[in-house]
XYZ file of C-alpha atoms in Angstrom:
673
model
C 59.765 14.459 -55.552
C 63.476 14.862 -54.932
C 63.411 12.637 -51.871
C 61.940 9.785 -53.849
C 64.676 10.125 -56.436
C 67.341 9.946 -53.762
C 65.803 6.800 -52.344
C 65.644 5.168 -55.771
C 69.245 6.175 -56.450
C 70.416 4.524 -53.265
C 68.654 1.268 -54.130
C 70.162 1.277 -57.616
C 73.649 1.889 -56.276
C 73.303 -0.982 -53.847
C 72.114 -3.349 -56.541
C 75.020 -2.373 -58.761
C 77.494 -2.959 -55.959
C 76.175 -6.461 -55.411
C 76.296 -7.283 -59.091
C 79.945 -6.216 -59.255
C 80.867 -8.683 -56.508
C 79.894 -11.595 -58.699
C 78.866 -15.032 -57.530
C 80.571 -16.204 -54.326
C 83.294 -18.804 -54.741
C 85.216 -20.843 -52.148
C 88.292 -18.883 -51.034
C 90.960 -19.199 -48.399
C 90.474 -17.179 -45.254
C 91.957 -13.700 -45.281
C 95.429 -13.534 -43.765
C 94.113 -11.669 -40.718
C 91.889 -14.600 -39.706
C 93.351 -16.954 -37.106
C 91.071 -19.841 -38.085
C 90.554 -21.693 -41.351
C 87.894 -20.936 -43.930
C 85.015 -23.388 -43.539
C 84.081 -25.069 -46.772
C 82.906 -28.638 -46.408
C 85.567 -29.724 -43.918
C 85.753 -30.774 -40.302
C 87.259 -28.031 -38.166
C 89.292 -28.888 -35.081
C 88.033 -27.038 -32.054
C 90.499 -26.376 -29.247
C 88.865 -24.424 -26.470
C 85.329 -25.445 -27.478
C 82.821 -25.975 -24.697
C 79.740 -27.806 -25.961
C 79.014 -30.605 -28.376
C 81.680 -31.909 -30.725
C 82.012 -29.670 -33.771
C 80.217 -31.192 -36.746
C 81.279 -30.763 -40.326
C 80.348 -27.328 -41.652
C 79.132 -27.294 -45.249
C 78.156 -24.584 -47.731
C 79.576 -21.559 -45.924
C 82.688 -19.470 -46.463
C 83.621 -17.675 -43.267
C 86.646 -17.924 -40.990
C 86.392 -20.214 -37.990
C 87.572 -18.999 -34.559
C 87.706 -21.124 -31.428
C 86.213 -20.003 -28.149
C 89.672 -19.370 -26.684
C 90.634 -17.285 -29.733
C 87.455 -15.219 -29.374
C 88.132 -14.674 -25.673
C 91.694 -13.588 -26.438
C 90.625 -11.242 -29.235
C 87.972 -9.528 -27.087
C 90.359 -9.195 -24.164
C 93.037 -7.650 -26.374
C 90.460 -5.389 -28.036
C 89.618 -3.859 -24.671
C 86.185 -2.557 -25.758
C 83.157 -3.334 -23.588
C 79.416 -3.005 -24.042
C 79.180 -0.463 -21.227
C 82.127 1.751 -22.205
C 81.473 5.392 -21.374
C 80.405 7.955 -23.970
C 82.481 11.141 -23.886
C 82.810 14.103 -26.224
C 85.754 16.015 -27.632
C 83.266 18.761 -28.474
C 79.818 18.847 -26.911
C 76.876 19.073 -29.340
C 74.823 22.280 -29.273
C 71.163 21.324 -29.569
C 69.693 24.803 -29.981
C 70.140 27.397 -32.730
C 72.619 28.162 -34.151
C 73.554 24.495 -33.356
C 76.893 22.716 -33.201
C 77.548 19.165 -34.413
C 79.774 18.199 -31.539
C 82.270 15.372 -31.810
C 82.655 12.132 -29.921
C 85.990 11.707 -28.174
C 88.689 9.615 -29.802
C 88.332 7.150 -26.913
C 84.614 6.639 -27.576
C 85.048 6.352 -31.354
C 87.937 3.926 -30.932
C 85.915 1.780 -28.526
C 82.941 1.712 -30.910
C 84.915 0.565 -33.946
C 86.669 -2.045 -31.791
C 83.261 -3.312 -30.657
C 82.115 -3.535 -34.278
C 85.256 -5.466 -35.160
C 84.657 -7.824 -32.225
C 81.290 -8.687 -33.768
C 82.870 -9.247 -37.160
C 85.700 -11.371 -35.728
C 83.167 -13.631 -34.012
C 81.243 -13.932 -37.297
C 84.389 -14.876 -39.233
C 84.465 -11.950 -41.669
C 87.087 -9.197 -42.145
C 87.560 -7.369 -38.847
C 89.718 -4.454 -39.934
C 86.973 -1.827 -40.333
C 88.476 1.613 -39.704
C 87.052 4.999 -38.780
C 86.564 7.579 -41.518
C 86.364 11.259 -40.513
C 83.757 12.092 -43.157
C 81.570 9.184 -42.057
C 81.933 10.204 -38.401
C 80.770 13.701 -39.340
C 77.756 12.382 -41.271
C 76.722 10.063 -38.436
C 77.139 12.854 -35.877
C 75.057 15.242 -37.998
C 72.338 12.609 -38.415
C 72.213 12.111 -34.642
C 71.989 15.874 -34.024
C 69.186 16.472 -36.552
C 67.110 13.584 -35.193
C 67.740 14.698 -31.612
C 66.666 18.283 -32.310
C 63.555 17.110 -34.188
C 62.790 14.544 -31.491
C 62.148 11.955 -34.186
C 64.153 9.017 -35.426
C 63.953 8.966 -39.213
C 66.097 8.427 -42.302
C 64.329 11.393 -43.921
C 64.521 14.266 -41.419
C 63.083 17.731 -41.855
C 65.260 20.779 -41.397
C 65.177 22.169 -37.836
C 64.402 25.863 -37.564
C 67.587 27.894 -37.397
C 69.918 25.167 -38.671
C 72.345 26.104 -41.450
C 71.698 24.512 -44.844
C 75.148 22.951 -44.986
C 74.777 21.334 -41.570
C 71.326 19.984 -42.388
C 72.526 18.592 -45.737
C 75.202 16.670 -43.862
C 72.647 15.323 -41.379
C 70.179 14.412 -44.111
C 72.867 12.486 -45.982
C 74.020 10.742 -42.802
C 70.518 9.753 -41.741
C 69.832 8.222 -45.139
C 72.981 6.108 -45.133
C 73.234 4.953 -41.531
C 71.727 2.609 -38.998
C 70.042 4.947 -36.530
C 68.726 4.434 -33.009
C 67.000 6.150 -30.123
C 67.115 5.304 -26.415
C 64.738 6.859 -23.917
C 67.524 7.580 -21.408
C 70.385 10.025 -21.801
C 72.714 7.384 -20.342
C 72.557 4.947 -23.260
C 75.959 3.658 -24.366
C 77.034 3.580 -28.010
C 78.496 0.075 -27.756
C 75.263 -1.223 -26.276
C 73.391 0.083 -29.316
C 75.798 -1.898 -31.502
C 75.573 -5.244 -29.702
C 72.114 -5.286 -28.153
C 70.025 -3.169 -30.551
C 71.335 -3.144 -34.118
C 72.615 -6.710 -33.855
C 69.392 -7.931 -32.245
C 66.749 -6.801 -34.768
C 64.249 -9.121 -33.116
C 61.246 -6.786 -32.913
C 58.217 -7.097 -35.158
C 59.322 -4.344 -37.556
C 62.845 -5.650 -38.138
C 62.822 -9.417 -37.713
C 61.691 -10.028 -41.309
C 64.900 -8.439 -42.682
C 67.411 -8.023 -39.793
C 68.695 -5.126 -41.879
C 70.760 -3.406 -39.157
C 72.589 -6.634 -38.449
C 73.272 -7.326 -42.118
C 74.775 -3.864 -42.645
C 77.167 -4.388 -39.721
C 78.020 -7.893 -40.971
C 78.525 -6.774 -44.572
C 81.857 -8.477 -45.443
C 82.890 -5.688 -47.831
C 82.583 -2.907 -45.238
C 85.994 -1.325 -44.768
C 85.212 2.069 -43.222
C 82.534 3.490 -40.956
C 81.699 6.362 -38.627
C 79.679 6.889 -35.448
C 77.613 9.712 -33.998
C 75.655 10.283 -30.787
C 73.744 13.117 -29.110
C 72.169 12.751 -25.676
C 70.195 14.888 -23.271
C 66.631 15.454 -22.128
C 65.291 13.945 -25.371
C 67.121 10.693 -24.681
C 69.974 9.368 -26.808
C 70.063 9.464 -30.613
C 72.814 7.580 -32.377
C 73.973 6.522 -35.842
C 76.548 4.281 -37.502
C 77.424 4.830 -41.163
C 76.451 1.684 -43.084
C 76.874 2.133 -46.830
C 80.624 1.603 -47.232
C 81.600 -1.241 -49.603
C 85.231 -0.335 -50.238
C 86.623 -3.661 -49.005
C 87.193 -6.839 -50.982
C 85.440 -9.909 -49.579
C 83.871 -13.053 -50.964
C 82.450 -14.477 -47.764
C 79.018 -16.123 -47.772
C 77.001 -18.054 -45.251
C 77.583 -15.227 -42.756
C 75.620 -16.321 -39.707
C 74.562 -14.902 -36.348
C 74.869 -16.577 -33.926
C 78.280 -17.661 -35.158
C 79.752 -21.147 -34.856
C 81.257 -20.238 -31.483
C 78.959 -17.683 -29.881
C 79.405 -15.716 -26.634
C 76.204 -15.751 -24.570
C 77.054 -12.159 -23.589
C 76.222 -11.042 -27.159
C 73.106 -13.125 -27.876
C 69.842 -14.033 -26.146
C 66.456 -15.521 -26.985
C 65.116 -12.220 -28.345
C 67.680 -12.407 -31.160
C 66.628 -14.193 -34.354
C 69.119 -16.510 -36.072
C 70.220 -15.437 -39.546
C 72.377 -16.709 -42.420
C 73.207 -14.441 -45.392
C 74.128 -16.337 -48.551
C 75.066 -13.397 -50.785
C 72.832 -14.609 -53.619
C 69.060 -14.671 -53.981
C 67.251 -17.427 -52.063
C 63.983 -19.025 -53.178
C 61.748 -18.602 -50.128
C 59.317 -21.254 -51.331
C 62.057 -23.905 -51.565
C 64.238 -23.316 -48.509
C 63.743 -25.328 -45.301
C 65.625 -25.111 -42.000
C 66.044 -27.748 -39.293
C 67.433 -26.667 -35.899
C 68.423 -29.423 -33.445
C 69.434 -28.935 -29.812
C 72.178 -31.330 -28.754
C 71.265 -31.582 -25.053
C 67.854 -33.184 -25.556
C 67.510 -33.761 -29.298
C 64.637 -31.248 -29.587
C 64.000 -30.251 -33.212
C 62.502 -27.092 -34.711
C 61.490 -27.022 -38.384
C 61.080 -23.852 -40.454
C 59.693 -23.343 -43.947
C 57.302 -21.038 -45.743
C 54.447 -23.490 -45.205
C 55.076 -24.262 -41.516
C 57.429 -22.988 -38.832
C 58.127 -23.742 -35.166
C 58.661 -20.056 -34.523
C 59.414 -17.040 -36.705
C 60.680 -17.641 -40.258
C 61.531 -15.246 -43.079
C 63.617 -15.048 -46.232
C 64.737 -11.594 -47.348
C 66.419 -10.818 -50.669
C 66.753 -7.050 -50.256
C 70.151 -5.388 -50.477
C 70.970 -4.932 -46.801
C 74.685 -5.706 -46.829
C 74.229 -9.119 -48.463
C 71.069 -10.416 -50.076
C 69.652 -13.911 -49.620
C 69.149 -13.813 -45.847
C 67.433 -16.746 -44.100
C 65.958 -15.724 -40.731
C 64.455 -17.951 -38.032
C 63.779 -17.822 -34.299
C 62.674 -20.951 -32.428
C 59.719 -20.959 -30.057
C 60.038 -22.084 -26.446
C 63.720 -21.342 -25.904
C 64.154 -19.814 -22.449
C 67.689 -18.707 -23.256
C 71.127 -19.791 -24.414
C 73.544 -20.949 -21.734
C 77.237 -21.785 -21.508
C 77.714 -25.232 -23.101
C 74.504 -25.222 -25.170
C 74.942 -26.588 -28.684
C 72.626 -26.457 -31.726
C 72.991 -27.893 -35.218
C 71.569 -26.061 -38.246
C 70.714 -27.739 -41.543
C 69.356 -25.720 -44.501
C 68.062 -27.328 -47.706
C 66.470 -26.000 -50.897
C 69.324 -23.631 -51.828
C 70.466 -23.382 -55.451
C 74.104 -23.704 -54.397
C 73.589 -26.793 -52.246
C 72.787 -27.484 -48.610
C 74.193 -25.552 -45.669
C 75.065 -27.271 -42.410
C 76.902 -26.034 -39.309
C 76.942 -26.195 -35.491
C 76.656 -23.330 -33.003
C 78.278 -23.738 -29.577
C 77.389 -21.122 -26.953
C 79.878 -20.113 -24.259
C 80.375 -17.496 -21.557
C 83.165 -15.028 -22.251
C 84.339 -14.518 -18.662
C 87.061 -12.243 -19.985
C 88.795 -10.600 -17.009
C 89.444 -6.888 -17.358
C 91.701 -4.465 -15.579
C 88.949 -2.851 -13.513
C 86.878 -4.072 -10.606
C 84.218 -6.717 -11.103
C 80.837 -5.041 -11.555
C 77.278 -5.681 -12.670
C 75.926 -3.577 -15.541
C 72.307 -4.708 -15.700
C 69.882 -7.406 -14.646
C 66.756 -8.372 -16.544
C 64.005 -10.906 -16.030
C 62.594 -13.109 -18.784
C 59.696 -13.089 -19.512
C 59.194 -9.447 -18.602
C 55.388 -9.436 -18.892
C 53.197 -12.500 -18.456
C 49.833 -13.742 -17.207
C 49.399 -16.574 -14.707
C 46.190 -18.204 -13.517
C 45.908 -18.601 -9.748
C 47.039 -22.091 -8.783
C 49.609 -22.264 -11.588
C 53.365 -21.734 -11.845
C 55.642 -19.693 -14.097
C 59.357 -20.236 -14.627
C 61.474 -17.073 -14.851
C 65.144 -16.699 -15.694
C 67.630 -13.925 -15.211
C 69.941 -12.263 -17.718
C 72.897 -10.526 -16.077
C 75.465 -8.362 -17.891
C 78.743 -7.988 -16.002
C 82.227 -6.551 -16.290
C 85.536 -8.193 -15.383
C 84.206 -11.606 -14.420
C 81.656 -10.451 -11.834
C 79.243 -13.036 -10.435
C 76.005 -13.388 -12.406
C 73.998 -14.795 -9.483
C 70.734 -13.240 -8.276
C 68.202 -13.576 -5.492
C 64.501 -13.853 -6.382
C 61.582 -12.144 -4.676
C 57.912 -11.453 -5.357
C 55.987 -8.335 -4.305
C 52.345 -7.317 -4.286
C 50.949 -10.701 -3.285
C 47.999 -10.888 -0.906
C 48.405 -14.588 -0.187
C 51.297 -15.883 1.915
C 51.244 -18.995 -0.257
C 52.322 -17.089 -3.371
C 56.085 -17.615 -3.469
C 59.084 -17.742 -5.785
C 61.938 -20.185 -5.389
C 65.590 -19.231 -5.679
C 65.546 -21.091 -8.983
C 63.048 -18.505 -10.322
C 59.909 -20.668 -10.189
C 56.877 -18.564 -9.240
C 53.918 -20.317 -7.629
C 50.718 -18.258 -7.581
C 48.469 -19.487 -4.779
C 44.915 -20.554 -5.549
C 43.649 -17.979 -3.039
C 45.707 -15.108 -4.510
C 43.529 -11.988 -4.883
C 46.137 -9.506 -6.151
C 45.663 -8.419 -9.772
C 49.345 -7.662 -10.367
C 52.510 -9.222 -8.957
C 56.066 -7.994 -9.408
C 58.848 -10.557 -9.708
C 62.326 -9.220 -9.012
C 65.818 -10.627 -9.601
C 68.475 -8.750 -7.611
C 72.216 -9.077 -8.154
C 73.975 -10.737 -5.234
C 77.013 -8.537 -5.930
C 75.234 -5.176 -6.286
C 71.786 -4.803 -4.731
C 71.153 -1.607 -6.721
C 71.082 -3.674 -9.936
C 67.870 -5.597 -10.421
C 65.334 -6.531 -13.067
C 61.588 -6.874 -12.729
C 58.749 -8.700 -14.429
C 55.052 -7.824 -14.269
C 52.631 -10.708 -13.688
C 48.895 -10.306 -14.272
C 46.986 -12.755 -12.105
C 43.812 -14.382 -13.446
C 41.477 -15.669 -10.768
C 40.921 -19.399 -10.989
C 37.411 -20.139 -12.315
C 35.192 -22.383 -10.203
C 35.346 -25.998 -11.298
C 38.869 -25.680 -12.681
C 41.065 -28.746 -12.300
C 44.569 -28.871 -10.876
C 46.877 -26.011 -11.814
C 49.748 -26.591 -14.172
C 52.657 -24.714 -15.639
C 51.713 -21.436 -17.276
C 52.434 -21.476 -21.008
C 51.021 -18.108 -22.071
C 54.044 -15.852 -21.852
C 55.158 -12.673 -23.513
C 58.915 -12.564 -23.788
C 59.146 -8.799 -23.754
C 61.955 -7.749 -21.452
C 61.066 -4.425 -19.810
C 63.534 -3.036 -17.325
C 66.438 -3.707 -19.704
C 66.047 -1.003 -22.298
C 63.561 0.724 -24.508
C 64.988 1.749 -27.816
C 63.858 2.470 -31.325
C 66.076 1.468 -34.196
C 65.942 1.884 -37.952
C 68.123 0.720 -40.756
C 68.489 2.694 -43.989
C 65.940 1.881 -46.641
C 63.405 0.103 -44.442
C 60.786 2.864 -44.159
C 59.632 4.858 -41.191
C 57.966 2.347 -38.868
C 59.384 2.791 -35.370
C 60.483 -0.408 -33.682
C 60.860 -1.226 -30.006
C 63.952 -3.157 -29.033
C 63.996 -4.129 -25.378
C 67.314 -5.440 -24.376
C 69.677 -2.875 -22.863
C 69.397 -0.148 -20.282
C 67.120 0.490 -17.363
C 63.716 1.890 -18.174
C 60.097 1.693 -17.165
C 58.141 -1.511 -16.748
C 54.419 -1.566 -17.332
C 51.838 -3.255 -15.170
C 48.966 -3.696 -17.624
C 45.300 -4.168 -16.979
C 43.333 -6.802 -18.856
C 43.572 -5.520 -22.409
C 39.826 -5.641 -23.102
C 38.810 -3.689 -19.992
C 38.545 0.107 -20.255
C 40.236 1.615 -17.176
C 37.626 3.252 -14.966
C 37.563 6.909 -13.911
C 39.052 7.402 -10.453
C 41.018 4.157 -10.528
C 44.817 4.236 -10.079
C 47.247 2.166 -12.122
C 51.009 1.672 -11.873
C 52.779 1.872 -15.220
C 56.556 1.832 -15.130
C 57.914 4.044 -12.359
C 54.782 6.175 -11.978
C 51.254 5.873 -10.634
C 48.391 7.332 -12.677
C 44.791 8.112 -11.751
C 42.227 8.090 -14.550
C 40.490 11.489 -14.780
C 38.561 10.771 -17.973
C 37.709 7.226 -18.995
C 37.425 6.949 -22.759
C 38.627 4.604 -25.464
C 39.935 7.691 -27.269
C 41.151 10.951 -25.705
C 41.115 9.605 -22.157
C 43.182 11.497 -19.554
C 45.165 10.707 -16.416
C 46.990 12.591 -13.676
C 50.303 11.499 -12.154
C 49.733 10.837 -8.450
C 53.057 9.473 -7.188
C 56.225 7.599 -8.120
C 56.234 3.851 -7.652
C 59.167 4.307 -5.271
C 60.966 7.316 -3.835
C 64.492 6.337 -4.836
C 64.453 7.606 -8.436
C 66.952 10.297 -9.362
C 65.254 11.274 -12.613
C 61.536 11.360 -13.330
C 60.092 11.856 -16.794
C 56.376 12.598 -17.069
C 55.377 11.246 -20.504
C 52.957 12.831 -22.956
C 50.851 9.683 -22.992
C 50.666 6.386 -21.137
C 49.272 3.059 -22.248
C 47.094 1.203 -19.761
C 46.206 -2.166 -21.205
C 45.375 -1.471 -24.826
C 44.164 2.090 -24.195
C 46.303 5.221 -24.553
C 45.685 8.162 -22.197
C 47.024 11.721 -22.298
C 48.924 12.716 -19.155
C 47.417 16.145 -18.453
C 48.368 16.993 -14.869
C 50.574 16.289 -11.878
C 48.545 15.833 -8.709
C 49.169 17.796 -5.527
C 52.014 16.384 -3.396
C 52.809 13.821 -6.114
C 56.580 14.014 -5.568
C 56.687 15.879 -2.238
C 59.687 15.207 0.016
C 61.413 12.938 -2.503
C 64.943 12.893 -1.080
C 66.692 11.399 -4.132
C 65.083 13.211 -7.045
C 67.566 15.376 -8.971
C 65.831 15.998 -12.285
C 62.219 16.213 -13.464
C 61.091 16.352 -17.097
C 57.433 17.260 -17.604
C 55.689 16.122 -20.783
C 54.030 18.385 -23.329
C 50.443 17.303 -22.545
C 50.640 18.347 -18.885
C 48.652 21.550 -18.315
C 48.734 21.797 -14.502
C 51.489 21.229 -11.946
C 49.659 20.628 -8.693
C 50.115 22.260 -5.297
C 53.267 21.052 -3.498
C 53.890 18.638 -6.355
C 57.686 18.834 -5.906
C 57.838 20.584 -2.527
C 60.738 19.633 -0.273
C 62.744 17.806 -2.950
C 66.040 19.046 -1.575
C 68.270 17.316 -4.158
C 66.294 18.559 -7.157
C 68.566 20.631 -9.412
C 66.885 20.644 -12.835
C 63.304 20.959 -14.055
C 62.147 20.992 -17.666
C 58.557 22.115 -18.132
C 56.699 20.990 -21.244
C 54.911 22.987 -23.907
C 51.401 22.549 -22.541
C 51.646 23.877 -18.973
C 49.276 26.761 -18.242
C 49.165 26.698 -14.428
C 51.664 26.112 -11.614
C 49.885 25.761 -8.290
C 51.032 27.049 -4.881
C 54.194 25.629 -3.279
C 54.818 23.475 -6.369
C 58.616 23.712 -5.929
C 58.815 25.259 -2.458
C 61.959 24.486 -0.465
C 63.898 22.941 -3.349
C 67.102 24.671 -2.263
C 69.304 23.216 -5.038
C 66.897 23.907 -7.892
C 69.020 26.162 -10.113
C 68.131 25.243 -13.686
C 64.562 25.622 -14.922
C 63.695 25.423 -18.605
C 60.158 26.516 -19.457
C 59.111 25.416 -22.942
C 55.477 26.429 -22.708
C 54.236 29.651 -24.294
C 50.846 29.215 -22.605
C 51.715 29.821 -18.947
C 49.002 32.015 -17.407
C 48.997 31.320 -13.672
C 51.725 30.910 -11.042
C 50.350 30.633 -7.518
C 51.836 31.851 -4.222
C 55.147 30.349 -3.031
C 55.495 28.141 -6.115
C 59.227 28.990 -6.238
C 59.862 30.018 -2.632
C 63.156 28.685 -1.283
C 64.720 27.527 -4.547
C 68.365 28.391 -5.355
C 68.957 32.122 -4.950
C 70.645 32.478 -8.343
C 68.389 30.103 -10.218
C 68.379 30.459 -14.006
C 65.095 30.299 -15.892
C 65.196 29.796 -19.647
C 61.923 30.724 -21.329
C 60.601 30.912 -24.911
C 61.755 33.770 -27.089
C 59.806 36.965 -26.420
C 58.429 35.730 -23.081
C 61.160 36.865 -20.677
C 59.511 40.094 -19.490
C 55.997 38.694 -19.106
C 57.144 35.472 -17.456
C 59.447 37.264 -15.005
C 56.495 39.268 -13.753
C 54.399 36.113 -13.557
C 57.078 34.092 -11.757
C 57.542 36.833 -9.171
C 54.005 36.144 -8.016
C 55.196 32.668 -7.116
C 58.166 33.787 -5.025
C 60.889 34.116 -7.657
C 64.204 34.833 -5.844
C 65.460 38.400 -6.297
C 68.760 37.280 -7.848
C 67.230 34.714 -10.201
C 67.565 35.347 -13.936
C 64.819 34.892 -16.529
C 66.051 34.834 -20.130
C-alpha cells in the first residue's frame, strides 16, 4: 500500500542521514556555546549548587553553569505557561481553514525549544520555517477534526485534497500531542510532554525527546488547534540541515533545572552510534547518601532500555531509578556507563531551582501531588510530596489537608506525611496540597484504604505506590515512526483525578462512585457493556464540565448513557457543558438554574431531553446539537434561556428540530440552523 511505502521511505532517509554524519569525533564547542566542550576534562563550575563537579568523560556537548543557564532563560523570556494566541483562527468545520499561530506564540515556542537545547549543550539556534509551521498547523487541524491523534490520519469529509496532503505530510514528520483541555499551552507540551516520554509506550525509546535534542536540527515549525475536542499540537521534527558532531547528549543535563525535570522523566544518553544492549551497564550514585542504582539488561533497579532506532540520534541508553521521590535544589547524581565500544562514559548531574525573576507578578501555575494514586493499609503511613510550577519567583509552599476520613485520628502533617488511623472505615481518602500564595491552585491524590486484617502487627510505612500524577495533566503524545499506540503523559495541566475501586471487584448496580470531577451511579453492572449515569459533580465550583463517553471504575470500563435529573441544578459557576456521544438521555432539571451557563454541546447519541433540563439558564446562547437521533424534547426544557439563542444542528435537521425544540419552550427569537 502507498502508506507503507511512505513509511519505509522515511526510515531509509533517516538511516542515510545518519550514515552521512559519520562517526562522532571530539570537537571544540560551537562558537555560540558559552561553556567548553566536555571531553575527558575537569570543568570549572562557577554558580554550581550541589556536589563538586566530577570529571566528565566520553561525551561531546557544551557545558553551561547554573548561572549561565539562569541568565540564558531570563534573556530568552519564554515560559512554560506562555499564552497561545492566533494570527488567524483555525476553522474546524467544512470548508475548513488552517489558521495560524501568532508570531508571539511561535517565537515563544522556538525560544522554549532553544532553552532545552542550551541546557543540553547542543546548538541552540533552531529557527522557525514557514513551510514547517504550515505542515505542523495542518497536522494539528486534521487530527483535531478527526478527534484522533495519529501520524497517519484519514481525510476529513469536506476537506480539500491540498489541505489534507499538507496535514498528512505534517503528521508523518512531527511530534504530535493531544491534551484533554482546550487551555493546554504549547510550551508545556514541549517541556512536560515531549521531553518527558516517561509513559509505558514511550519510555523504551524516548523518541519525542530525541527528536527535539537532535543536534543537527536547524529549523522547525509548530502548530496547534484547540476547542471542544481539547488541544491538538505538533512540532516538525525531521529537519537535519544543521552541522553538528555532538554525542553523549543527555537529559537531565549536567546542570539541570528542577523546573524542567521530575521523577516521571527517564534519564537518557544518546551516543550517536549503535550501542550493544547486552554489554552496556549503568551505575547511578546519589551524592547525598551514597545510594546506588545499577542498570543492565540482566538486572535493573528501575526501568532500563537501549534503543538504536533513528530518532534524532541512535544509540540511546535509557534508565529511570526506582524509589526517587523527586529531584530537589542541590541534589547531585553521578552517572557511569560501561560496555560501550567507544569507551566508558562518566558525568555528574547537579539539580537546581531556576528562580528566574520575570517582569510580571509572582504567580502559581499548577500544583500536583506525588504519588497521585496509592493504596494504604489502615494503621500505616504514606509520604507525599508536592510539585509546584510558578512564575516570577513565586513561593512554592503548600498547606496539606486530607478529606473523606471517618476517623479523627487520620491526619496529614504539614510535611506531607499521611497517617491512616487503624479505625479508619473510609474506602477512599483525598489528599490535597494547596498553594499558600493562591488557594485556587491545588493538587490532589486519591488514597484507597485497605482495612487492617485481624492479627496484623504494627503498621509501617506504605511502600506500594503508583506514581501517576493525576490533577496535573492528561495528554497523549506520539513521535513520528513509533506506531499508533496512544500514550498517557500526566504532568501538566489540570484534569480529572480518579478514585478507583479495588481493581478485582465489579462495581455493583445502584452504587455511586466518584471518578475525577463527576459522580457516577452504576445502572448496569457488567464486566463488558456496563452502563452508568452521571448524578452530580464532585464540587459545584467547576466552570466547564465534560461528560465522557466512557468511564473507568477500577479495571472496568462503563458507558456513560445518561445524565440524572437535577445532576447539575443550580450550579452557580458552570459556564460550559460538553455531553459525550454515549449519552442518550438528559434528565429532568439536569442543568436547571445554571445562570452562568453560556454554551452546551450535545453529543451524537442523545434521543431525549427531559422537562426543565435547561430551564432558567438566562445566559445560555450557544447550543450545538450533534445528534441526528433526537426524538423527544419535554415541556420547558429550554424555557428562560437567552432570547436570541443560536442552535446549530446537523445538516438537514433544522426544520424538524425547530418544531421539536418549540415543544420544549424554544424562545421565539432563537435561531435553529
